Each structure stands twice: as structure tokens, then as C-alpha cells.
mmCIF file of C-alpha atoms in Angstrom:
data_model
loop_
_atom_site.group_PDB
_atom_site.id
_atom_site.type_symbol
_atom_site.label_atom_id
_atom_site.label_comp_id
_atom_site.label_asym_id
_atom_site.label_seq_id
_atom_site.Cartn_x
_atom_site.Cartn_y
_atom_site.Cartn_z
ATOM 1 C CA MET A 205 15.988 -7.516 2.821
ATOM 2 C CA ASP A 206 19.132 -5.761 3.616
ATOM 3 C CA GLU A 207 19.787 -2.189 2.595
ATOM 4 C CA ALA A 208 20.890 -3.003 -0.202
ATOM 5 C CA ARG A 209 17.984 -4.319 -1.841
ATOM 6 C CA LEU A 210 15.952 -1.763 0.024
ATOM 7 C CA ARG A 211 17.491 0.524 -2.086
ATOM 8 C CA GLU A 212 16.854 -1.074 -5.455
ATOM 9 C CA ARG A 213 13.174 -1.272 -3.977
ATOM 10 C CA VAL A 214 13.493 2.549 -3.794
ATOM 11 C CA ASP A 215 15.358 2.533 -7.601
ATOM 12 C CA ALA A 216 12.117 1.291 -9.012
ATOM 13 C CA LEU A 217 9.612 3.218 -7.467
ATOM 14 C CA LEU A 218 11.703 6.139 -8.604
ATOM 15 C CA ALA A 219 12.005 4.938 -12.838
ATOM 16 C CA GLU A 220 8.654 3.954 -12.222
ATOM 17 C CA HIS A 221 7.007 6.925 -10.972
ATOM 18 C CA PRO A 222 9.471 9.852 -11.921
ATOM 19 C CA PRO A 223 8.628 12.692 -8.935
ATOM 20 C CA ALA A 224 8.947 14.909 -11.510
ATOM 21 C CA SER A 225 6.673 14.111 -13.795
ATOM 22 C CA THR A 226 4.352 12.382 -11.764
ATOM 23 C CA ASP A 227 0.945 13.532 -9.586
ATOM 24 C CA ARG A 228 1.953 13.988 -5.888
ATOM 25 C CA MET A 229 -0.936 11.526 -4.978
ATOM 26 C CA ASP A 230 -0.194 9.361 -7.154
ATOM 27 C CA PHE A 231 3.734 9.345 -5.591
ATOM 28 C CA LEU A 232 2.348 8.386 -2.704
ATOM 29 C CA HIS A 233 -0.141 5.786 -3.333
ATOM 30 C CA ALA A 234 2.724 4.173 -5.168
ATOM 31 C CA ARG A 235 5.373 4.583 -2.527
ATOM 32 C CA PHE A 236 2.764 3.034 0.018
ATOM 33 C CA ASP A 237 1.833 0.439 -2.216
ATOM 34 C CA ALA A 238 5.600 -0.769 -2.820
ATOM 35 C CA GLY A 239 6.077 -0.896 1.195
ATOM 36 C CA LEU A 240 7.865 2.547 1.400
ATOM 37 C CA ALA A 241 5.601 4.396 3.465
ATOM 38 C CA TRP A 242 6.766 3.270 7.166
ATOM 39 C CA VAL A 243 9.416 -0.239 5.990
ATOM 40 C CA HIS A 244 8.648 -1.543 10.075
ATOM 41 C CA PHE A 245 5.195 -1.927 9.584
ATOM 42 C CA PRO A 246 3.872 -5.192 8.117
ATOM 43 C CA GLU A 247 3.360 -5.892 4.031
ATOM 44 C CA GLY A 248 0.435 -5.148 2.337
ATOM 45 C CA LEU A 249 0.060 -1.824 5.421
ATOM 46 C CA GLY A 250 2.730 0.322 3.598
ATOM 47 C CA GLY A 251 5.410 -1.300 4.984
ATOM 48 C CA LEU A 252 8.609 -4.606 4.912
ATOM 49 C CA GLY A 253 8.031 -6.417 8.245
ATOM 50 C CA LEU A 254 11.453 -4.517 8.103
ATOM 51 C CA PRO A 255 14.055 -2.600 11.432
ATOM 52 C CA ARG A 256 12.374 0.480 12.158
ATOM 53 C CA SER A 257 15.924 2.069 11.357
ATOM 54 C CA LEU A 258 15.745 1.377 8.180
ATOM 55 C CA GLN A 259 13.559 3.979 7.328
ATOM 56 C CA PRO A 260 16.148 7.408 7.016
ATOM 57 C CA VAL A 261 17.530 5.087 4.272
ATOM 58 C CA VAL A 262 14.457 5.395 2.237
ATOM 59 C CA GLU A 263 13.570 8.671 3.574
ATOM 60 C CA LYS A 264 17.726 9.747 2.396
ATOM 61 C CA ALA A 265 16.932 8.444 -1.064
ATOM 62 C CA LEU A 266 13.956 10.129 -1.562
ATOM 63 C CA ALA A 267 14.645 13.009 -0.639
ATOM 64 C CA ALA A 268 17.692 12.984 -2.584
ATOM 65 C CA ALA A 269 15.555 12.627 -5.828
ATOM 66 C CA GLY A 270 12.966 15.307 -4.756
ATOM 67 C CA ALA A 271 10.225 13.004 -4.035
ATOM 68 C CA PRO A 272 6.949 14.490 -2.191
ATOM 69 C CA ASP A 273 6.380 13.709 1.480
ATOM 70 C CA ASN A 274 3.735 13.051 3.232
ATOM 71 C CA ASP A 275 3.312 16.659 5.071
ATOM 72 C CA PRO A 276 3.875 14.750 8.315
ATOM 73 C CA ARG A 277 3.498 18.615 9.862
ATOM 74 C CA ARG A 278 -0.122 18.380 9.284
ATOM 75 C CA ILE A 279 -1.038 14.864 9.824
ATOM 76 C CA GLY A 280 0.998 14.450 12.887
ATOM 77 C CA ILE A 281 -1.245 13.131 15.543
ATOM 78 C CA GLY A 282 -2.467 9.917 12.337
ATOM 79 C CA LEU A 283 1.276 9.184 12.000
ATOM 80 C CA GLY A 284 2.305 9.241 15.668
ATOM 81 C CA MET A 285 -0.433 8.369 17.420
ATOM 82 C CA ALA A 286 -3.562 6.805 15.361
ATOM 83 C CA ALA A 287 -1.613 4.854 13.215
ATOM 84 C CA PRO A 288 0.149 2.467 15.603
ATOM 85 C CA THR A 289 -2.782 2.147 18.002
ATOM 86 C CA ILE A 290 -4.460 0.727 14.697
ATOM 87 C CA LEU A 291 -1.784 -1.502 13.472
ATOM 88 C CA ALA A 292 -2.069 -2.882 17.419
ATOM 89 C CA PHE A 293 -5.387 -3.475 17.807
ATOM 90 C CA GLY A 294 -7.778 -2.767 14.405
ATOM 91 C CA THR A 295 -9.446 -5.295 12.761
ATOM 92 C CA ASP A 296 -7.726 -6.253 9.410
ATOM 93 C CA GLU A 297 -10.229 -4.850 7.666
ATOM 94 C CA GLN A 298 -10.083 -1.450 9.505
ATOM 95 C CA LYS A 299 -6.066 -1.404 9.005
ATOM 96 C CA ARG A 300 -7.012 -1.736 5.322
ATOM 97 C CA ARG A 301 -9.843 0.988 5.316
ATOM 98 C CA TRP A 302 -7.343 3.676 7.377
ATOM 99 C CA LEU A 303 -3.784 3.666 7.592
ATOM 100 C CA ARG A 304 -3.825 4.089 3.335
ATOM 101 C CA PRO A 305 -5.376 6.923 3.095
ATOM 102 C CA LEU A 306 -4.176 8.391 6.519
ATOM 103 C CA TRP A 307 -0.324 7.789 5.500
ATOM 104 C CA CYS A 308 -1.210 9.392 2.101
ATOM 105 C CA GLY A 309 -2.343 12.977 3.548
ATOM 106 C CA GLU A 310 -5.762 12.088 2.586
ATOM 107 C CA GLU A 311 -7.339 12.663 5.739
ATOM 108 C CA VAL A 312 -6.480 14.171 8.922
ATOM 109 C CA TRP A 313 -6.682 13.061 12.245
ATOM 110 C CA CYS A 314 -6.908 14.559 15.917
ATOM 111 C CA GLN A 315 -7.912 13.427 19.128
ATOM 112 C CA LEU A 316 -10.690 13.841 21.375
ATOM 113 C CA PHE A 317 -8.809 12.553 24.756
ATOM 114 C CA SER A 318 -8.759 15.536 27.448
ATOM 115 C CA GLU A 319 -12.253 16.761 28.915
ATOM 116 C CA PRO A 320 -12.434 20.233 31.225
ATOM 117 C CA GLY A 321 -13.440 17.950 33.533
ATOM 118 C CA ALA A 322 -9.908 15.208 33.030
ATOM 119 C CA GLY A 323 -7.632 15.805 31.811
ATOM 120 C CA SER A 324 -4.676 14.748 33.963
ATOM 121 C CA ASP A 325 -7.332 12.135 35.476
ATOM 122 C CA LEU A 326 -8.363 10.136 32.076
ATOM 123 C CA ALA A 327 -10.296 7.724 33.156
ATOM 124 C CA GLY A 328 -12.390 10.387 34.840
ATOM 125 C CA LEU A 329 -13.997 11.409 31.154
ATOM 126 C CA ALA A 330 -18.339 11.903 30.810
ATOM 127 C CA THR A 331 -18.459 12.070 27.682
ATOM 128 C CA ARG A 332 -20.832 8.420 27.379
ATOM 129 C CA ALA A 333 -21.431 6.725 24.487
ATOM 130 C CA VAL A 334 -24.461 4.386 24.400
ATOM 131 C CA LEU A 335 -24.818 1.580 21.909
ATOM 132 C CA ASP A 336 -28.726 1.912 19.589
ATOM 133 C CA GLY A 337 -28.357 -0.956 17.520
ATOM 134 C CA ASP A 338 -25.058 -1.286 15.799
ATOM 135 C CA THR A 339 -24.407 2.516 15.909
ATOM 136 C CA TRP A 340 -23.224 4.033 19.080
ATOM 137 C CA VAL A 341 -24.873 7.263 20.057
ATOM 138 C CA VAL A 342 -22.215 9.833 21.807
ATOM 139 C CA ASN A 343 -22.421 12.845 24.071
ATOM 140 C CA GLY A 344 -20.130 15.116 25.578
ATOM 141 C CA GLN A 345 -17.545 17.459 25.006
ATOM 142 C CA LYS A 346 -14.013 17.648 24.643
ATOM 143 C CA VAL A 347 -11.464 19.947 25.148
ATOM 144 C CA TRP A 348 -7.721 21.007 23.574
ATOM 145 C CA THR A 349 -7.872 19.826 20.552
ATOM 146 C CA SER A 350 -5.238 20.139 18.033
ATOM 147 C CA SER A 351 -6.218 20.493 14.452
ATOM 148 C CA ALA A 352 -9.841 19.083 15.058
ATOM 149 C CA HIS A 353 -10.893 21.832 12.558
ATOM 150 C CA LEU A 354 -8.733 20.613 9.616
ATOM 151 C CA ALA A 355 -9.809 17.171 10.598
ATOM 152 C CA ASP A 356 -11.351 14.142 8.409
ATOM 153 C CA ARG A 357 -11.542 11.272 11.185
ATOM 154 C CA ALA A 358 -10.685 11.380 15.329
ATOM 155 C CA ILE A 359 -9.560 9.137 18.050
ATOM 156 C CA LEU A 360 -12.202 8.880 20.699
ATOM 157 C CA VAL A 361 -11.975 7.570 24.257
ATOM 158 C CA ALA A 362 -15.234 7.228 25.890
ATOM 159 C CA ARG A 363 -17.690 5.603 28.377
ATOM 160 C CA THR A 364 -19.134 3.299 27.690
ATOM 161 C CA ASP A 365 -20.719 1.828 30.877
ATOM 162 C CA PRO A 366 -21.036 4.329 34.055
ATOM 163 C CA ASP A 367 -21.478 1.353 36.205
ATOM 164 C CA VAL A 368 -18.059 -0.136 36.790
ATOM 165 C CA PRO A 369 -14.855 0.991 37.628
ATOM 166 C CA LYS A 370 -13.851 4.200 35.904
ATOM 167 C CA HIS A 371 -11.180 2.599 34.306
ATOM 168 C CA ALA A 372 -12.995 -0.175 32.807
ATOM 169 C CA GLY A 373 -16.391 1.019 31.367
ATOM 170 C CA LEU A 374 -14.333 2.911 28.888
ATOM 171 C CA SER A 375 -14.499 2.098 25.210
ATOM 172 C CA TYR A 376 -11.814 3.165 22.389
ATOM 173 C CA PHE A 377 -13.398 4.874 18.947
ATOM 174 C CA VAL A 378 -12.394 6.674 15.784
ATOM 175 C CA LEU A 379 -15.109 8.887 15.010
ATOM 176 C CA ASP A 380 -15.692 10.960 11.559
ATOM 177 C CA MET A 381 -14.925 14.468 12.363
ATOM 178 C CA HIS A 382 -17.933 15.043 9.809
ATOM 179 C CA ASP A 383 -20.788 13.893 11.516
ATOM 180 C CA PRO A 384 -23.465 16.340 12.163
ATOM 181 C CA GLY A 385 -23.597 15.989 15.761
ATOM 182 C CA VAL A 386 -19.355 17.583 15.749
ATOM 183 C CA GLU A 387 -19.122 20.739 16.592
ATOM 184 C CA VAL A 388 -15.611 22.579 17.193
ATOM 185 C CA ARG A 389 -14.985 25.694 18.289
ATOM 186 C CA PRO A 390 -11.367 27.391 18.353
ATOM 187 C CA LEU A 391 -9.675 28.518 21.625
ATOM 188 C CA ARG A 392 -8.477 31.509 20.971
ATOM 189 C CA GLN A 393 -5.218 32.363 22.909
ATOM 190 C CA ILE A 394 -3.105 35.379 23.697
ATOM 191 C CA THR A 395 -1.210 35.056 20.276
ATOM 192 C CA GLY A 396 -4.300 35.711 18.328
ATOM 193 C CA GLU A 397 -4.626 32.250 17.154
ATOM 194 C CA ALA A 398 -6.163 29.208 17.944
ATOM 195 C CA GLU A 399 -4.231 25.914 17.481
ATOM 196 C CA PHE A 400 -6.364 24.347 19.973
ATOM 197 C CA ASN A 401 -9.784 23.828 19.884
ATOM 198 C CA GLU A 402 -13.074 22.921 22.413
ATOM 199 C CA VAL A 403 -15.324 19.342 20.052
ATOM 200 C CA PHE A 404 -18.873 19.070 21.577
ATOM 201 C CA LEU A 405 -20.445 15.574 20.711
ATOM 202 C CA THR A 406 -24.758 16.181 20.222
ATOM 203 C CA ASP A 407 -26.219 12.843 19.237
ATOM 204 C CA ALA A 408 -22.698 11.999 17.055
ATOM 205 C CA ARG A 409 -23.362 8.329 15.658
ATOM 206 C CA ILE A 410 -20.556 5.996 14.944
ATOM 207 C CA SER A 411 -20.976 3.072 13.415
ATOM 208 C CA ASP A 412 -19.636 -0.081 15.762
ATOM 209 C CA GLY A 413 -17.503 -1.323 12.716
ATOM 210 C CA ASP A 414 -15.243 1.896 13.827
ATOM 211 C CA ARG A 415 -14.729 0.601 17.341
ATOM 212 C CA LEU A 416 -11.241 -0.123 18.000
ATOM 213 C CA GLY A 417 -10.375 -2.609 20.908
ATOM 214 C CA ALA A 418 -13.158 -4.785 22.581
ATOM 215 C CA VAL A 419 -15.885 -2.450 24.856
ATOM 216 C CA GLY A 420 -15.098 -1.685 27.678
ATOM 217 C CA GLU A 421 -11.095 -2.130 26.748
ATOM 218 C CA GLY A 422 -10.892 1.867 25.917
ATOM 219 C CA TRP A 423 -8.194 2.462 28.953
ATOM 220 C CA THR A 424 -5.876 -0.065 27.216
ATOM 221 C CA VAL A 425 -6.040 0.668 24.065
ATOM 222 C CA ALA A 426 -5.593 4.468 25.074
ATOM 223 C CA SER A 427 -2.765 3.413 27.131
ATOM 224 C CA ALA A 428 -1.315 2.949 23.923
ATOM 225 C CA THR A 429 -1.302 5.577 21.951
ATOM 226 C CA LEU A 430 -0.838 7.824 25.108
ATOM 227 C CA SER A 431 2.750 5.611 24.764
ATOM 228 C CA HIS A 432 3.438 6.317 20.645
ATOM 229 C CA GLU A 433 2.425 10.048 21.581
ATOM 230 C CA ARG A 434 5.127 10.735 23.881
ATOM 231 C CA VAL A 435 7.439 8.337 21.155
ATOM 232 C CA ALA A 436 6.596 10.878 18.436
ATOM 233 C CA ILE A 437 6.786 13.642 20.247
ATOM 234 C CA GLY A 438 10.526 12.679 21.587
ATOM 235 C CA GLY A 439 11.750 11.970 17.957
ATOM 236 C CA ALA A 440 10.162 14.641 16.287
ATOM 237 C CA ALA A 441 12.189 17.349 14.430
ATOM 238 C CA PHE A 442 9.076 19.785 15.042
ATOM 239 C CA PRO A 443 7.511 20.774 17.451
ATOM 240 C CA ARG A 444 3.719 19.824 18.073
ATOM 241 C CA GLU A 445 2.590 23.572 17.967
ATOM 242 C CA PHE A 446 3.624 25.235 14.940
ATOM 243 C CA GLY A 447 2.076 28.514 16.000
ATOM 244 C CA MET A 448 3.464 32.177 16.883
ATOM 245 C CA VAL A 449 4.884 31.081 20.391
ATOM 246 C CA THR A 450 7.063 28.396 18.286
ATOM 247 C CA ASN A 451 8.189 31.145 15.375
ATOM 248 C CA VAL A 452 9.527 33.177 18.256
ATOM 249 C CA ALA A 453 11.318 30.570 20.008
ATOM 250 C CA ARG A 454 12.982 28.965 16.994
ATOM 251 C CA THR A 455 14.504 33.152 16.348
ATOM 252 C CA GLY A 456 15.373 33.965 19.220
ATOM 253 C CA GLY A 457 18.465 34.967 19.008
ATOM 254 C CA SER A 458 17.915 36.612 15.517
ATOM 255 C CA GLY A 459 15.591 39.644 15.795
ATOM 256 C CA PRO A 460 15.950 42.433 18.425
ATOM 257 C CA SER A 461 17.516 42.080 21.771
ATOM 258 C CA CYS A 462 14.884 41.698 24.222
ATOM 259 C CA ALA A 463 17.564 41.388 27.246
ATOM 260 C CA ARG A 464 17.889 43.244 30.076
ATOM 261 C CA PRO A 465 21.149 44.105 31.009
ATOM 262 C CA ARG A 466 22.046 43.506 34.552
ATOM 263 C CA PRO A 467 22.026 46.143 37.250
ATOM 264 C CA THR A 468 25.155 47.391 39.497
ATOM 265 C CA SER A 469 23.775 46.767 42.708
ATOM 266 C CA GLY A 470 19.943 46.563 43.404
ATOM 267 C CA CYS A 471 16.993 45.955 41.550
ATOM 268 C CA CYS A 472 16.758 49.526 41.742
ATOM 269 C CA ALA A 473 20.101 50.478 40.455
ATOM 270 C CA ALA A 474 20.606 52.494 37.608
ATOM 271 C CA GLY A 475 20.756 50.603 34.179
ATOM 272 C CA SER A 476 17.469 48.280 35.490
ATOM 273 C CA THR A 477 15.095 48.453 32.690
ATOM 274 C CA ARG A 478 11.471 48.103 34.646
ATOM 275 C CA ARG A 479 9.448 49.317 31.555
ATOM 276 C CA SER A 480 5.456 51.007 32.019
ATOM 277 C CA PRO A 481 2.040 48.238 30.911
ATOM 278 C CA GLY A 482 2.581 48.504 27.161
ATOM 279 C CA SER A 483 5.164 49.832 26.314
ATOM 280 C CA PRO A 484 7.407 48.560 24.281
ATOM 281 C CA PRO A 485 10.785 46.091 25.206
ATOM 282 C CA PRO A 486 14.097 47.336 24.098
ATOM 283 C CA GLY A 487 14.599 47.375 20.549
ATOM 284 C CA TRP A 488 11.028 47.401 18.849
ATOM 285 C CA GLY A 489 9.803 50.481 18.554
ATOM 286 C CA ARG A 490 7.315 51.062 16.150
ATOM 287 C CA SER A 491 7.241 47.101 15.232
ATOM 288 C CA TRP A 492 5.976 46.505 18.997
ATOM 289 C CA PRO A 493 3.183 44.778 18.804
ATOM 290 C CA PRO A 494 4.397 42.262 16.680
ATOM 291 C CA ALA A 495 1.684 41.689 13.916
ATOM 292 C CA CYS A 496 -0.697 38.059 15.157
ATOM 293 C CA PRO A 497 -2.026 35.791 12.147
ATOM 294 C CA GLY A 498 -5.496 35.211 12.474
ATOM 295 C CA PRO A 499 -7.024 32.037 13.209
ATOM 296 C CA ARG A 500 -7.315 28.859 10.447
ATOM 297 C CA ALA A 501 -10.713 27.715 8.878
ATOM 298 C CA ARG A 502 -11.951 24.943 9.440
ATOM 299 C CA ARG A 503 -12.181 22.967 5.687
#
């Protein structure tokens, strides 16, 4: 399929499902089923098996027609990390079950990798998963988890065999974040926000049918996820976090000036802007300190 035929396919979608009169989710479902979600994915899974470079053709045409999108900022972890991992390692049943609601934004995903004792050394994680019949029972703690308070599902790495070298004893799962054994606690930042969370798993249960890859192949699957994460972050048009610090950085040139005048000589020369703790920077006056939005509540 060339670019011209791809445009015809977009036109057909718009004709059959006019954005102005079609329910948003109905339109997203139709777009996925037409293979226009991510054109480089296989047919039947939201794609057409085309080069990734043709995706902008779809995006521009739909944006020009006023079509709704899937709110990629809200579901970025699912789109950029979970989806390509599911495509690479999932069974046919898992792909059919997870990819459509993930792309359409019906389910928010988060990543449960880092732990208090395993940040840069992911293979040293301590969260345990023990098989009980056809269900894995998971106990442990994860930390620095973005969107955990909003998430419906999580990609999770846990230790399934403590008696082999650490990289060989891991397995990779998809966890239902609404399981009664999952507790999410916000990590409050200096801004007052809570963009990150810590997640406590106490006898959380995962069906063996929700395991990605073979038992003991968690390191391989997780490495693939982290590769996709780098691609997603590097190619994104928005920052990974969207809080107050990002907003300040984005508008740095438009607000009151906080720039320090350069001293004429020496660190204590006339013109130095050293100020006492708690006093506002130049130009802020009564607007200091800036107000902080409250944390987002779990649904």
C-alpha cells in the first residue's frame, strides 16, 4: 500500500464515521479496526504492516478533519512501552485482548520495575512471584511509578527463582492494578504534586495467562521494554512528566525575570542579588511563592 492508497483509507474512515457526529470512543475503535492506529503494526492489531514513516500521513489527515485522538499524554507508557513489548512477546490471545483497549485509551498502563533496593540494578529486584496452581502470588514493593494512581494495568518484573543467577531468575507479568493486593501511595514532591507513587504488593494474584514470555525470561523481555522506552521518550513531542516544574521551564522566558545581574567585580560587589531565605526573587513580589496544584486522586 502506497501513500495515496493510505490517504484513501483515511478518507473512507472519515466518510463512514464523521468526527463531528461520531462518539469519540466509537471513532477510536473504528480507527483501530481500520488499521490506522499504528500503521506499522500487523493487520488485525490496529495496523497495516506498513513502514512507520507513513504514520504522519494518517495523523495529519485526521487532525485536519478534526478527528479525536487517543490522548497520548495520558497513555504514554502503554503506547511507548507496553504495546511494543506485547507485540514482540505476547501470545495471539494476549495481543487481541490488550492492544485495542490500550491504544484507544480505555485502559491506562504503568511500569512496575524500580524498587527501593533495585533502581539502576534492575536485576537485583526483590519482589517475589510464587506459582500457586495456575496463579502467581506476588509480594514486594515498587517505587517511582508514574501514573500508578490512574492505572488499570501494569507491566511488572518479579523474581520467580531466587536460586539461580539474578538475571536468570526473573519473569515478566501484566498486573491488574485493581487487584485487592495492590496498594498505591503517592510520593509528594516539593511542588506539592504527586506525579510518582510507591506501590505495595501483598499477595497480589496474577493468572499465568498474564505472563509475557517464558518463566525466567523476564530480563530479556524487560530489556526490550527499556529499549522501547528510550525510543518513546526520545521521539516524544512532550516531556515524560507534566507537572509544575515542567510548566515553569516551558514558560521561563515569559514570566517575571529572575535573572541575576552580573556583579561588577567580586562575589559581593554592588548589584549582587543574594537574598535572605524565603524572600521572593526580583519581580515576583506578592506572587511568591507560586501556588501549587494538589495531587491527582486515584479513580
